[in-house]
Short mmCIF file of C-alpha atoms in Angstrom, two decimals:
data_model
loop_
_atom_site.label_atom_id
_atom_site.label_comp_id
_atom_site.label_asym_id
_atom_site.label_seq_id
_atom_site.Cartn_x
_atom_site.Cartn_y
_atom_site.Cartn_z
CA MET A 1 0.00 0.00 0.00
CA LYS A 2 1.28 3.44 -0.92
CA GLN A 3 1.36 6.09 1.79
CA ARG A 4 -1.17 8.79 0.90
CA LEU A 5 0.15 12.26 1.58
CA THR A 6 -1.36 15.73 1.95
CA VAL A 7 1.13 18.55 1.38
CA LEU A 8 0.10 21.84 3.01
CA GLY A 9 2.08 24.59 1.28
CA SER A 10 3.06 22.58 -1.79
CA THR A 11 4.39 25.52 -3.83
CA GLY A 12 6.87 26.71 -1.17
CA SER A 13 10.43 25.45 -0.78
CA ILE A 14 9.52 22.66 1.65
CA GLY A 15 6.53 21.66 -0.45
CA THR A 16 8.42 21.47 -3.73
CA ASN A 17 11.27 19.53 -2.07
CA THR A 18 8.72 17.13 -0.59
CA LEU A 19 7.24 16.53 -4.03
CA ASP A 20 10.75 15.94 -5.39
CA VAL A 21 11.33 13.17 -2.84
CA VAL A 22 7.88 11.71 -3.58
CA ARG A 23 8.62 11.86 -7.31
CA ARG A 24 11.66 9.63 -6.73
CA HIS A 25 9.65 7.13 -4.68
CA SER A 26 6.37 6.93 -6.54
CA ASP A 27 6.16 3.23 -5.65
CA GLN A 28 5.87 4.15 -1.95
CA TYR A 29 3.99 7.47 -1.85
CA GLU A 30 1.09 9.12 -3.63
CA ILE A 31 -0.29 12.64 -3.29
CA PHE A 32 -3.81 12.84 -1.88
CA ALA A 33 -4.14 16.64 -1.61
CA LEU A 34 -2.15 19.83 -2.15
CA SER A 35 -2.57 23.39 -0.89
CA ALA A 36 -1.00 26.71 -1.84
CA ALA A 37 -1.47 30.43 -1.34
CA THR A 38 -1.40 32.27 -4.67
CA GLN A 39 0.77 30.38 -7.19
CA VAL A 40 -1.97 29.07 -9.46
CA GLU A 41 0.27 28.08 -12.40
CA LEU A 42 2.67 26.07 -10.24
CA MET A 43 -0.24 24.39 -8.50
CA LEU A 44 -1.71 23.54 -11.89
CA ALA A 45 1.59 21.91 -12.90
CA GLN A 46 1.70 19.96 -9.64
CA CYS A 47 -1.85 18.75 -10.16
CA ALA A 48 -1.00 17.69 -13.70
CA GLU A 49 1.97 15.63 -12.48
CA PHE A 50 0.73 14.16 -9.20
CA LYS A 51 -3.05 14.11 -9.85
CA PRO A 52 -4.18 14.69 -6.27
CA ARG A 53 -7.81 14.13 -5.36
CA TYR A 54 -8.08 17.64 -3.89
CA ALA A 55 -6.41 21.04 -4.16
CA VAL A 56 -6.92 24.08 -1.94
CA MET A 57 -5.92 27.71 -2.55
CA ALA A 58 -5.76 30.37 0.17
CA SER A 59 -8.35 32.69 -1.40
CA GLN A 60 -11.54 32.00 -3.32
CA SER A 61 -10.38 34.06 -6.31
CA HIS A 62 -7.23 31.94 -6.70
CA ALA A 63 -9.25 28.78 -6.13
CA LEU A 64 -11.65 29.70 -8.92
CA GLN A 65 -8.75 30.46 -11.26
CA LEU A 66 -7.28 27.04 -10.53
CA GLN A 67 -10.65 25.37 -10.98
CA GLU A 68 -11.05 26.88 -14.46
CA LYS A 69 -7.52 25.86 -15.49
CA LEU A 70 -7.96 22.31 -14.22
CA LYS A 71 -11.19 21.99 -16.20
CA ALA A 72 -9.58 23.45 -19.33
CA ASN A 73 -6.79 20.87 -19.07
CA SER A 74 -9.18 17.98 -18.31
CA LEU A 75 -7.52 17.30 -14.97
CA PRO A 76 -9.55 15.39 -12.37
CA THR A 77 -8.44 17.25 -9.23
CA GLN A 78 -11.32 18.80 -7.25
CA VAL A 79 -10.80 22.30 -5.86
CA LEU A 80 -12.23 22.73 -2.36
CA LEU A 81 -13.69 26.16 -1.62
CA ALA A 82 -14.93 25.77 1.97
CA SER A 83 -13.43 27.94 4.69
CA ASN A 84 -12.26 24.82 6.54
CA ALA A 85 -10.82 23.16 3.42
CA LEU A 86 -7.28 23.03 4.81
CA GLU A 87 -8.46 21.25 7.93
CA GLU A 88 -10.49 18.88 5.74
CA ILE A 89 -7.55 17.73 3.62
CA ALA A 90 -5.31 17.49 6.71
CA SER A 91 -7.71 15.24 8.64
CA HIS A 92 -9.39 13.29 5.82
CA PRO A 93 -9.84 9.57 6.68
CA ASP A 94 -8.02 8.52 3.49
CA VAL A 95 -4.85 10.48 4.40
CA ASP A 96 -1.95 8.65 6.03
CA ALA A 97 0.54 11.49 6.43
CA VAL A 98 0.52 15.29 6.33
CA MET A 99 3.43 17.56 5.46
CA ALA A 100 2.64 20.80 7.32
CA ALA A 101 4.66 23.43 5.48
CA ILE A 102 2.44 26.52 5.53
CA VAL A 103 4.48 29.47 6.80
CA GLY A 104 3.25 31.39 9.82
CA ALA A 105 0.31 31.19 12.21
CA ALA A 106 -1.96 30.35 9.24
CA GLY A 107 -0.59 26.82 9.43
CA LEU A 108 -1.74 26.20 13.00
CA ALA A 109 -5.37 25.16 12.40
CA PRO A 110 -4.69 22.51 9.69
CA ALA A 111 -1.67 21.13 11.58
CA LEU A 112 -3.82 20.87 14.70
CA ALA A 113 -6.55 19.15 12.67
CA ALA A 114 -4.02 16.57 11.41
CA ALA A 115 -2.78 16.01 14.96
CA ARG A 116 -6.32 15.65 16.30
CA ALA A 117 -7.05 13.04 13.61
CA GLY A 118 -3.99 11.03 14.69
CA LYS A 119 -2.13 11.42 11.40
CA ARG A 120 1.55 10.93 10.81
CA LEU A 121 2.44 14.63 10.96
CA LEU A 122 5.61 15.94 9.33
CA LEU A 123 5.93 19.35 10.93
CA ALA A 124 7.80 22.04 9.01
CA ASN A 125 5.52 24.81 10.28
CA LYS A 126 7.35 25.80 13.48
CA GLU A 127 4.69 28.43 14.24
CA ALA A 128 2.24 25.64 15.07
CA LEU A 129 4.31 24.99 18.19
CA VAL A 130 5.36 28.59 18.76
CA VAL A 131 1.70 29.66 18.73
CA GLY A 132 0.06 26.44 19.91
CA GLY A 133 2.64 25.08 22.35
CA ALA A 134 0.98 23.18 25.18
CA LEU A 135 -2.36 22.78 23.39
CA PHE A 136 -0.70 21.34 20.29
CA MET A 137 1.42 18.82 22.20
CA GLN A 138 -1.52 17.77 24.37
CA THR A 139 -3.50 17.10 21.19
CA VAL A 140 -0.62 15.02 19.80
CA HIS A 141 -0.45 13.03 23.03
CA ASP A 142 -4.20 12.45 23.30
CA SER A 143 -4.69 11.40 19.66
CA GLY A 144 -1.68 9.13 19.25
CA CYS A 145 -0.41 11.30 16.38
CA THR A 146 3.13 10.48 15.23
CA LEU A 147 4.89 13.86 15.22
CA LEU A 148 8.07 14.09 13.13
CA PRO A 149 10.09 17.34 12.95
CA ILE A 150 11.15 18.53 9.49
CA ASP A 151 13.10 21.70 10.33
CA SER A 152 16.69 20.58 9.70
CA GLU A 153 17.82 21.45 13.24
CA HIS A 154 14.98 19.62 14.98
CA SER A 155 15.23 16.67 12.62
CA ALA A 156 18.94 16.49 13.50
CA ILE A 157 18.17 16.44 17.22
CA PHE A 158 15.43 13.85 16.67
CA GLN A 159 17.86 11.63 14.76
CA CYS A 160 20.40 11.87 17.60
CA LEU A 161 17.89 10.71 20.22
CA PRO A 162 16.80 7.11 20.91
CA GLU A 163 13.52 5.94 19.39
CA ASP A 164 12.11 5.37 22.88
CA ARG A 165 10.89 8.87 23.70
CA SER A 166 10.23 7.97 27.33
CA THR A 167 14.01 7.97 27.93
CA TRP A 168 14.66 11.46 26.58
CA LYS A 169 14.08 13.41 29.78
CA THR A 170 16.49 11.28 31.82
CA ARG A 171 19.23 11.35 29.15
CA ILE A 172 19.27 14.90 27.77
CA ASP A 173 21.50 17.53 29.36
CA SER A 174 21.07 20.17 26.64
CA LEU A 175 20.15 20.70 23.01
CA LEU A 176 22.51 22.68 20.78
CA LEU A 177 20.79 24.30 17.81
CA THR A 178 23.17 25.44 15.10
CA ALA A 179 22.61 28.60 13.06
CA SER A 180 24.37 29.93 9.98
CA GLY A 181 24.26 33.50 11.28
CA GLY A 182 22.61 34.58 8.03
CA PRO A 183 23.95 37.23 5.67
CA PHE A 184 24.84 39.73 8.44
CA ARG A 185 26.88 37.52 10.77
CA GLN A 186 29.93 39.77 10.46
CA ARG A 187 28.21 43.06 9.77
CA ASP A 188 28.74 46.06 12.05
CA PRO A 189 25.59 46.25 14.22
CA SER A 190 25.59 50.06 13.88
CA THR A 191 24.79 49.68 10.14
CA LEU A 192 21.77 47.38 10.49
CA SER A 193 19.35 50.25 9.87
CA GLU A 194 20.64 50.48 6.27
CA ILE A 195 19.74 46.90 5.28
CA THR A 196 17.33 46.52 2.36
CA PRO A 197 14.80 43.71 1.84
CA ALA A 198 16.85 42.41 -1.11
CA GLN A 199 19.95 42.12 1.10
CA ALA A 200 18.02 40.47 3.92
CA CYS A 201 16.53 37.88 1.57
CA LYS A 202 19.93 36.73 0.28
CA HIS A 203 20.71 33.76 2.54
CA PRO A 204 24.28 32.43 2.23
CA ASN A 205 23.29 28.74 2.03
CA PHE A 206 19.59 28.29 1.21
CA SER A 207 17.05 29.61 -1.27
CA MET A 208 13.96 30.29 0.85
CA GLY A 209 10.81 32.37 0.90
CA ARG A 210 11.07 36.08 1.70
CA LYS A 211 9.58 35.92 5.18
CA ILE A 212 11.75 33.06 6.42
CA SER A 213 14.81 34.65 4.79
CA VAL A 214 14.27 37.84 6.79
CA ASP A 215 13.77 35.75 9.94
CA SER A 216 17.08 34.07 9.24
CA ALA A 217 18.78 37.45 8.83
CA THR A 218 17.42 38.73 12.17
CA MET A 219 17.86 35.29 13.82
CA MET A 220 14.19 35.38 14.74
CA ASN A 221 13.95 32.11 12.82
CA LYS A 222 16.31 30.62 15.39
CA ALA A 223 14.33 32.22 18.22
CA LEU A 224 11.22 30.45 16.94
CA GLU A 225 13.22 27.21 16.70
CA VAL A 226 14.25 27.54 20.35
CA ILE A 227 10.56 27.72 21.26
CA GLU A 228 9.76 24.82 18.93
CA ALA A 229 12.51 22.69 20.51
CA ARG A 230 11.18 23.36 24.00
CA TRP A 231 7.84 21.76 23.05
CA LEU A 232 9.06 19.04 20.69
CA PHE A 233 11.55 17.58 23.15
CA ASP A 234 9.93 18.61 26.45
CA VAL A 235 13.00 20.37 27.86
CA ALA A 236 13.36 23.49 29.97
CA PRO A 237 14.26 26.75 28.14
CA ASP A 238 17.69 26.85 29.81
CA GLN A 239 18.50 23.43 28.35
CA ILE A 240 18.43 24.90 24.82
CA LYS A 241 21.50 26.64 23.43
CA VAL A 242 22.30 28.24 20.09
CA VAL A 243 25.71 28.20 18.43
CA ILE A 244 26.69 29.91 15.17
CA HIS A 245 28.03 27.43 12.61
CA PRO A 246 28.41 29.20 9.24
CA GLN A 247 29.12 26.08 7.16
CA GLN A 248 25.84 24.38 8.23
CA ILE A 249 27.31 20.91 7.98
CA VAL A 250 26.51 20.10 11.61
CA HIS A 251 22.74 20.56 11.70
CA SER A 252 22.35 20.35 15.48
CA MET A 253 23.58 18.39 18.48
CA VAL A 254 22.46 16.74 21.70
CA GLN A 255 24.60 16.82 24.82
CA PHE A 256 23.76 14.00 27.22
CA LYS A 257 24.03 13.78 31.00
CA ASP A 258 27.44 12.08 30.76
CA ALA A 259 28.80 15.08 28.74
CA SER A 260 28.99 13.14 25.48
CA ILE A 261 27.61 14.87 22.37
CA LEU A 262 25.92 13.35 19.34
CA ALA A 263 25.60 15.42 16.17
CA GLN A 264 23.87 14.92 12.83
CA LEU A 265 25.93 16.03 9.83
CA GLY A 266 25.11 16.27 6.16
CA THR A 267 24.88 18.38 3.04
CA PRO A 268 22.62 21.40 3.74
CA ASP A 269 19.60 20.28 1.70
CA MET A 270 16.04 20.08 3.02
CA ARG A 271 15.38 16.85 1.15
CA VAL A 272 17.37 15.01 3.82
CA PRO A 273 15.05 15.78 6.78
CA ILE A 274 12.04 15.43 4.46
CA ALA A 275 13.12 11.93 3.38
CA CYS A 276 13.84 11.07 7.01
CA GLY A 277 10.36 12.17 8.07
CA LEU A 278 8.60 10.39 5.22
CA ALA A 279 10.31 7.06 5.83
CA TRP A 280 10.97 7.05 9.59
CA PRO A 281 12.01 4.74 11.20
CA GLU A 282 13.32 3.43 7.87
CA ARG A 283 15.60 5.36 5.49
CA ILE A 284 15.08 6.14 1.81
CA GLU A 285 17.21 7.75 -0.88
CA SER A 286 17.04 11.56 -0.77
CA SER A 287 19.16 12.11 -3.93
CA VAL A 288 21.27 14.64 -2.02
CA GLU A 289 25.01 14.88 -2.70
CA ARG A 290 27.08 12.99 -0.14
CA LEU A 291 29.55 14.78 2.10
CA ASP A 292 33.17 14.34 1.05
CA PHE A 293 35.16 14.88 4.25
CA ALA A 294 38.40 15.17 2.29
CA LYS A 295 37.01 18.28 0.57
CA LEU A 296 35.44 19.94 3.60
CA THR A 297 36.83 23.22 4.80
CA ALA A 298 37.23 23.83 8.52
CA LEU A 299 34.05 23.60 10.59
CA THR A 300 33.82 26.63 12.86
CA PHE A 301 31.58 27.56 15.78
CA GLU A 302 31.01 30.84 17.58
CA GLU A 303 28.69 32.47 20.08
CA ALA A 304 25.59 34.31 18.87
CA ASP A 305 26.19 38.05 19.36
CA GLU A 306 23.30 39.56 21.34
CA GLN A 307 24.03 43.04 20.01
CA ARG A 308 23.81 41.90 16.39
CA PHE A 309 20.96 39.40 16.94
CA PRO A 310 18.86 40.72 19.84
CA GLY A 311 15.75 39.00 18.52
CA LEU A 312 17.22 35.57 19.28
CA TYR A 313 17.18 36.27 22.99
CA LEU A 314 13.47 37.12 23.00
CA SER A 315 12.78 33.38 22.74
CA TRP A 316 13.98 32.57 26.25
CA GLN A 317 12.19 35.65 27.63
CA ALA A 318 8.94 34.57 25.97
CA LEU A 319 9.23 30.99 27.23
CA LYS A 320 9.71 32.19 30.81
CA ALA A 321 6.83 34.70 30.56
CA PRO A 322 3.11 33.84 30.94
CA GLU A 323 1.94 31.12 28.54
CA GLY A 324 0.74 32.75 25.35
CA THR A 325 3.67 35.18 25.18
CA THR A 326 5.26 33.09 22.42
CA THR A 327 2.02 33.56 20.46
CA VAL A 328 2.36 37.32 20.92
CA LEU A 329 6.00 37.25 19.81
CA ASN A 330 5.23 35.31 16.63
CA ALA A 331 2.31 37.59 15.69
CA ALA A 332 4.39 40.73 16.25
CA ASN A 333 7.22 39.34 14.15
CA GLU A 334 4.92 38.45 11.23
CA VAL A 335 3.57 42.01 11.28
CA ALA A 336 7.04 43.58 11.55
CA VAL A 337 8.58 41.46 8.80
CA ALA A 338 5.68 42.21 6.44
CA ALA A 339 6.15 45.93 7.12
CA PHE A 340 9.89 45.67 6.48
CA LEU A 341 9.38 43.80 3.20
CA SER A 342 6.88 46.45 2.03
CA GLY A 343 9.30 49.26 2.86
CA GLU A 344 7.34 50.63 5.85
CA LEU A 345 9.85 49.65 8.54
CA ARG A 346 13.64 49.61 8.89
CA PHE A 347 15.41 46.29 9.42
CA ASP A 348 16.60 47.23 12.91
CA GLN A 349 13.05 48.22 13.91
CA ILE A 350 11.76 44.66 13.54
CA HIS A 351 13.20 43.81 16.94
CA ALA A 352 11.82 47.00 18.44
CA VAL A 353 8.27 46.13 17.34
CA ASN A 354 8.61 42.55 18.63
CA ARG A 355 9.94 43.59 22.02
CA ALA A 356 7.42 46.40 22.49
CA THR A 357 4.49 44.12 21.62
CA MET A 358 5.66 41.51 24.12
CA GLU A 359 5.91 44.20 26.79
CA ALA A 360 2.47 45.62 25.97
CA LEU A 361 0.54 42.35 26.38
CA GLN A 362 0.22 40.08 29.40
CA PRO A 363 -1.83 37.18 27.98
CA GLN A 364 -4.06 34.82 29.92
CA ARG A 365 -3.31 31.15 29.29
CA PRO A 366 -5.00 30.27 25.95
CA ASP A 367 -6.72 26.88 26.31
CA SER A 368 -8.31 26.44 22.87
CA LEU A 369 -7.67 27.12 19.19
CA GLU A 370 -10.19 29.96 19.35
CA ALA A 371 -8.35 31.54 22.29
CA LEU A 372 -5.03 31.23 20.48
CA LEU A 373 -6.40 32.82 17.32
CA SER A 374 -7.98 35.61 19.37
CA LEU A 375 -4.67 36.30 21.11
CA ASP A 376 -2.88 36.20 17.75
CA ALA A 377 -5.30 38.80 16.34
CA GLU A 378 -4.96 41.02 19.41
CA ALA A 379 -1.15 40.88 19.21
CA ARG A 380 -1.21 41.80 15.52
CA SER A 381 -3.42 44.78 16.25
CA VAL A 382 -1.10 45.96 19.03
CA ALA A 383 1.97 45.42 16.83
CA TRP A 384 0.46 47.47 13.98
CA GLY A 385 -0.36 50.28 16.39
CA LEU A 386 3.17 50.32 17.82
CA LEU A 387 4.63 50.12 14.32
CA ARG A 388 2.65 53.10 13.04
CA HIS A 389 3.65 55.15 16.07
CA MET A 390 7.28 54.14 15.57
CA VAL A 391 7.46 55.23 11.92
CA ALA A 392 5.28 58.34 12.26
#
């Protein structure tokens, strides 16, 4: 039996890499459903190749465009138009596994639906845990969902740990997340106000979407990964550390109680953690170039500079603050990054908006998806207000 897969965010970098792995293993996997935001033509091409039963677009106008093009090309894929369509394709009884790769808080509801339905959930949407945290992990626990991390750092940590998750707490001393440092690792912090969106989106090692590229440049991406790691591996915030590793060959490490360290190494290519998640606990070919240790340059490590990357340190503050503060931080950052990319905000002001929003809100513990979404909306409103005051 082939494993039937829903890919949420199929036109993004994780989605297209997932389809590349599936393409190479068509005897083991088939695509049940795809979703995308606005890229109608790419979605059309994906539907033509993989012939999913369902496709979902983020807006009704894009969905109708896709529907017309599918009909014109005599393709059988059905476009779902309902407001809960993402949740439907994530929890459908015929789905075996879900790749959750929608960027931002928008990915929370369908990821939670997949978890609630007890699916094999390949989680690339870190915001599901940053926003959902305790609620998300409780849902995973209650439903028997198999949760597999796809972010390269969390996949690395997962691969370094024993399969018996009940032993993790007694074995782990600390988790060491590696970070490239982004394009501004060696830049004078006093010049950060001059950075343009084009510069911020030029990652030294990966080709990624604009939002995640900016997060990598500010190290907010790593801040969100710290929060994600806290929930994925059930460790205290102080047990998570970040180390700059520009070459990105060591993807992350686990230090155990006896001081030994296990690391996962490999070519920096997202198809490796995707293949690992799809096949776990088995292994399949990812078609990624093998490391040649004889050709490797020196592997270097350095401390993350708080002056250059102040946003990174908001993660530990948010984790130690009232539950829901990580939701506030994520919402503020999505607002600030969007404003920076549209030219409304300076690069160095992203951190200012995030910090000010965190300080302005003292959330009550959100105990439902509705409460989380309400808090997310409130935080966005506060962030926009602070942003407008800041640039006035």
